[in-house]
Short mmCIF file of C-alpha atoms in Angstrom, two decimals:
data_model
loop_
_atom_site.label_atom_id
_atom_site.label_comp_id
_atom_site.label_asym_id
_atom_site.label_seq_id
_atom_site.Cartn_x
_atom_site.Cartn_y
_atom_site.Cartn_z
CA UNK A 1 6.62 -11.47 13.16
CA UNK A 2 8.51 -13.94 10.99
CA UNK A 3 5.26 -15.01 9.35
CA UNK A 4 2.32 -12.80 8.50
CA UNK A 5 0.98 -14.74 5.56
CA UNK A 6 -2.13 -16.30 7.04
CA UNK A 7 -5.45 -14.86 8.05
CA UNK A 8 -5.11 -15.51 11.78
CA UNK A 9 -1.81 -13.65 12.08
CA UNK A 10 -3.01 -10.79 9.90
CA UNK A 11 -6.06 -10.49 12.13
CA UNK A 12 -3.71 -9.81 15.03
CA UNK A 13 -2.39 -6.61 13.51
CA UNK A 14 -5.35 -5.27 11.54
CA UNK A 15 -9.15 -5.33 11.62
CA UNK A 16 -10.12 -5.98 8.02
CA UNK A 17 -13.48 -4.22 8.25
CA UNK A 18 -11.83 -1.09 9.67
CA UNK A 19 -9.03 -1.29 7.09
CA UNK A 20 -11.48 -1.49 4.20
CA UNK A 21 -13.55 1.38 5.64
CA UNK A 22 -10.47 3.60 6.00
CA UNK A 23 -9.43 2.85 2.45
CA UNK A 24 -12.92 3.55 1.13
CA UNK A 25 -13.08 6.86 3.00
CA UNK A 26 -9.70 7.87 1.61
CA UNK A 27 -10.95 7.21 -1.92
CA UNK A 28 -14.04 9.33 -1.24
CA UNK A 29 -11.92 12.16 0.20
CA UNK A 30 -9.73 12.07 -2.92
CA UNK A 31 -12.79 12.25 -5.17
CA UNK A 32 -12.82 8.62 -6.30
CA UNK A 33 -15.99 7.27 -4.74
CA UNK A 34 -17.05 3.94 -6.21
CA UNK A 35 -13.54 2.55 -6.63
CA UNK A 36 -13.12 -0.98 -5.25
CA UNK A 37 -10.22 -1.85 -2.96
CA UNK A 38 -10.47 -5.64 -3.41
CA UNK A 39 -7.54 -7.23 -1.50
CA UNK A 40 -5.21 -4.28 -2.14
CA UNK A 41 -5.28 -2.93 1.47
CA UNK A 42 -4.37 -6.35 2.91
CA UNK A 43 -1.45 -6.78 0.53
CA UNK A 44 -0.40 -3.22 1.35
CA UNK A 45 -0.36 -3.99 5.09
CA UNK A 46 1.84 -7.08 4.59
CA UNK A 47 4.21 -5.03 2.43
CA UNK A 48 4.43 -2.20 4.95
CA UNK A 49 5.27 -4.61 7.77
CA UNK A 50 8.08 -5.98 5.62
CA UNK A 51 9.42 -2.46 5.05
CA UNK A 52 9.28 -1.77 8.80
CA UNK A 53 11.21 -4.94 9.58
CA UNK A 54 13.76 -4.14 6.86
CA UNK A 55 14.50 -0.72 8.39
CA UNK A 56 14.87 -2.05 11.93
CA UNK A 57 17.00 -4.99 10.79
CA UNK A 58 19.39 -2.63 9.00
CA UNK A 59 19.63 -0.55 12.18
CA UNK A 60 21.06 -3.52 14.12
CA UNK A 61 24.42 -2.94 12.45
CA UNK A 62 24.78 0.33 14.37
CA UNK A 63 23.31 -0.65 17.73
CA UNK A 64 25.59 -0.37 20.75
CA UNK A 65 24.97 -1.23 24.36
CA UNK A 66 23.95 1.56 26.72
CA UNK A 67 26.23 1.15 29.74
CA UNK A 68 23.69 2.75 32.09
CA UNK A 69 20.60 0.69 31.21
CA UNK A 70 22.28 -2.33 29.67
CA UNK A 71 19.92 -2.04 26.68
CA UNK A 72 20.69 -1.93 22.98
CA UNK A 73 18.80 1.14 21.81
CA UNK A 74 17.75 2.10 18.28
CA UNK A 75 17.54 5.89 18.15
CA UNK A 76 16.64 8.60 15.64
CA UNK A 77 20.21 9.44 14.46
CA UNK A 78 20.79 5.73 13.87
CA UNK A 79 17.73 5.47 11.61
CA UNK A 80 18.84 8.57 9.68
CA UNK A 81 22.22 6.93 9.13
CA UNK A 82 20.54 3.84 7.71
CA UNK A 83 18.30 5.89 5.42
CA UNK A 84 21.17 7.97 4.06
CA UNK A 85 23.64 5.13 3.68
CA UNK A 86 21.71 3.01 1.20
CA UNK A 87 19.99 4.07 -2.02
CA UNK A 88 17.38 1.47 -1.10
CA UNK A 89 15.69 4.08 1.08
CA UNK A 90 15.86 7.02 -1.33
CA UNK A 91 12.06 7.14 -1.43
CA UNK A 92 12.08 8.32 2.21
CA UNK A 93 14.54 11.18 1.77
CA UNK A 94 11.94 13.63 0.48
CA UNK A 95 9.79 12.99 3.57
CA UNK A 96 12.47 13.54 6.22
CA UNK A 97 12.41 17.36 6.20
CA UNK A 98 8.66 17.43 6.75
CA UNK A 99 8.76 15.31 9.89
CA UNK A 100 7.22 16.98 12.94
CA UNK A 101 8.19 15.26 16.20
CA UNK A 102 5.24 16.86 18.04
CA UNK A 103 2.73 15.03 15.84
CA UNK A 104 1.89 11.40 16.69
CA UNK A 105 1.66 9.33 13.51
CA UNK A 106 1.12 5.81 14.84
CA UNK A 107 -2.66 5.90 14.61
CA UNK A 108 -2.46 6.80 10.92
CA UNK A 109 -0.58 3.62 10.03
CA UNK A 110 -3.00 1.12 8.47
CA UNK A 111 -2.09 -1.67 10.90
CA UNK A 112 -1.47 -2.05 14.63
CA UNK A 113 1.94 -0.42 14.56
CA UNK A 114 2.60 -0.73 18.28
CA UNK A 115 2.01 -4.48 18.33
CA UNK A 116 4.24 -5.10 15.31
CA UNK A 117 7.08 -3.03 16.78
CA UNK A 118 6.74 -4.76 20.16
CA UNK A 119 6.88 -8.14 18.43
CA UNK A 120 9.97 -7.11 16.46
CA UNK A 121 11.70 -5.92 19.64
CA UNK A 122 11.00 -9.31 21.23
CA UNK A 123 12.17 -11.13 18.11
CA UNK A 124 15.59 -9.51 18.28
CA UNK A 125 16.00 -10.06 22.03
CA UNK A 126 14.77 -8.71 25.36
CA UNK A 127 17.64 -6.24 25.52
CA UNK A 128 16.69 -4.41 22.32
CA UNK A 129 14.65 -1.22 22.61
CA UNK A 130 13.47 1.34 20.06
CA UNK A 131 13.16 4.73 21.72
CA UNK A 132 9.86 6.62 21.54
CA UNK A 133 11.05 9.30 19.11
CA UNK A 134 12.36 6.64 16.73
CA UNK A 135 9.05 4.77 16.86
CA UNK A 136 7.21 7.95 15.97
CA UNK A 137 9.67 8.82 13.21
CA UNK A 138 9.41 5.37 11.58
CA UNK A 139 5.61 5.48 11.81
CA UNK A 140 5.74 8.82 9.97
CA UNK A 141 7.86 7.25 7.23
CA UNK A 142 5.40 4.37 6.87
CA UNK A 143 2.39 6.69 6.72
CA UNK A 144 4.10 8.76 4.04
CA UNK A 145 5.03 5.67 2.05
CA UNK A 146 1.63 4.01 2.31
CA UNK A 147 -0.18 7.01 0.84
CA UNK A 148 2.49 7.49 -1.81
CA UNK A 149 1.92 3.87 -2.88
CA UNK A 150 -1.86 4.29 -2.87
CA UNK A 151 -1.69 7.46 -4.97
CA UNK A 152 0.61 5.84 -7.51
CA UNK A 153 -1.54 2.70 -7.70
CA UNK A 154 -4.62 4.91 -8.10
CA UNK A 155 -2.99 6.65 -11.06
CA UNK A 156 -2.42 3.26 -12.69
CA UNK A 157 -5.99 2.13 -12.06
CA UNK A 158 -7.45 5.34 -13.49
CA UNK A 159 -5.12 5.27 -16.49
CA UNK A 160 -6.16 1.69 -17.28
CA UNK A 161 -9.80 2.81 -17.27
CA UNK A 162 -10.66 0.56 -14.33
CA UNK A 163 -12.03 1.05 -10.83
CA UNK A 164 -10.57 -1.94 -8.99
CA UNK A 165 -7.22 -2.02 -7.20
CA UNK A 166 -5.30 -5.28 -7.56
CA UNK A 167 -2.01 -6.90 -6.63
CA UNK A 168 -0.37 -5.83 -9.88
CA UNK A 169 -0.99 -2.13 -9.19
CA UNK A 170 0.66 -2.49 -5.77
CA UNK A 171 3.68 -4.38 -7.09
CA UNK A 172 4.18 -1.89 -9.92
CA UNK A 173 4.04 0.97 -7.41
CA UNK A 174 6.63 -0.75 -5.23
CA UNK A 175 8.88 -1.35 -8.23
CA UNK A 176 8.82 2.37 -9.00
CA UNK A 177 9.22 3.69 -5.45
CA UNK A 178 11.08 0.90 -3.68
CA UNK A 179 12.78 -1.13 -6.40
CA UNK A 180 15.32 -2.85 -4.13
CA UNK A 181 12.60 -4.42 -2.03
CA UNK A 182 10.29 -5.24 -4.92
CA UNK A 183 11.57 -8.82 -5.53
CA UNK A 184 11.29 -9.73 -1.85
CA UNK A 185 7.79 -8.26 -1.53
CA UNK A 186 6.62 -9.88 -4.77
CA UNK A 187 7.87 -13.26 -3.61
CA UNK A 188 6.08 -12.84 -0.29
CA UNK A 189 2.77 -11.74 -1.77
CA UNK A 190 2.84 -14.37 -4.51
CA UNK A 191 3.27 -17.07 -1.87
CA UNK A 192 0.41 -15.88 0.32
CA UNK A 193 -2.59 -18.15 0.67
CA UNK A 194 -5.55 -15.86 0.06
CA UNK A 195 -7.62 -18.06 -2.26
CA UNK A 196 -10.98 -16.61 -1.31
CA UNK A 197 -9.76 -13.03 -1.65
CA UNK A 198 -8.07 -13.82 -4.98
CA UNK A 199 -11.32 -15.27 -6.28
CA UNK A 200 -13.13 -12.11 -5.16
CA UNK A 201 -10.52 -9.97 -6.90
CA UNK A 202 -10.88 -11.93 -10.14
CA UNK A 203 -14.67 -11.68 -9.96
CA UNK A 204 -14.49 -7.92 -9.43
CA UNK A 205 -12.06 -7.50 -12.32
CA UNK A 206 -14.23 -9.66 -14.58
CA UNK A 207 -17.31 -7.64 -13.67
CA UNK A 208 -15.43 -4.39 -14.26
CA UNK A 209 -14.10 -5.61 -17.62
CA UNK A 210 -17.63 -6.51 -18.71
CA UNK A 211 -18.80 -3.02 -17.73
CA UNK A 212 -15.95 -1.44 -19.72
CA UNK A 213 -16.77 -3.57 -22.76
CA UNK A 214 -20.43 -2.66 -22.46
CA UNK A 215 -19.63 1.06 -22.37
CA UNK A 216 -17.29 0.70 -25.36
CA UNK A 217 -19.98 -1.15 -27.31
CA UNK A 218 -22.56 1.53 -26.50
CA UNK A 219 -20.13 4.26 -27.62
CA UNK A 220 -19.46 2.34 -30.82
CA UNK A 221 -23.17 2.05 -31.54
CA UNK A 222 -23.63 5.78 -30.94
CA UNK A 223 -20.83 6.55 -33.41
CA UNK A 224 -22.45 4.31 -36.03
CA UNK A 225 -25.77 6.10 -35.60
CA UNK A 226 -24.08 9.49 -36.00
CA UNK A 227 -22.24 8.35 -39.13
CA UNK A 228 -25.30 6.76 -40.81
CA UNK A 229 -26.34 8.96 -43.76
CA UNK A 230 -29.75 10.53 -43.65
CA UNK A 231 -31.87 9.51 -46.66
CA UNK A 232 -34.40 12.17 -47.61
CA UNK A 233 -37.80 11.01 -48.83
CA UNK A 234 -38.54 12.53 -52.23
CA UNK A 235 -41.43 14.95 -52.27
CA UNK A 236 -44.51 14.01 -54.23
CA UNK A 237 -45.40 16.32 -57.11
CA UNK A 238 -49.03 17.18 -57.72
#
């Protein structure tokens, strides 16, 4: 998973139609029907994969060989050590206590979590294995983070009096929640070749801006009508 910046590779880990439908349904459930996702969900998926790889890469420092199986295993205590050691992962600390190991979180991740993890295991060598509890725990962290990012981006979109998510709202959310990774993620997303999607995003933003300007103009006209003095017609005397 060294490269996930083209459409073919992204298609391997996420079905765009399903992704957009999930995002739309989430907006409806939160009471924001009519908001446009644009390319936000795709950028979010790329970012989340980067976070996943960052966590597992940092775990390699603590991996030791299991003498029985001959495998290098990433386990739950090891991941907790990584999260607590660096302030980079402070955003996850508030989620840890709410983790329920009996709940399976993988299906709630917005991309094919199993495939990405399998690819990462292969990338680091055939002898590396992430145990099942650790896989579930990391998927829980990603699910928690993805919705935290969406909620924060939604706040920005609403505050700016718009209805379209864009790259800027995602990057700003990452800068607030995950500042240490923000430069790396920004560099990655800025370098992605998504010309068609970018054009669609610009068109949606232009259309939305025109709608906002139209509403503002209508409100201005209404205010002018209300402020216009009423001239009474003098009564005729007989």
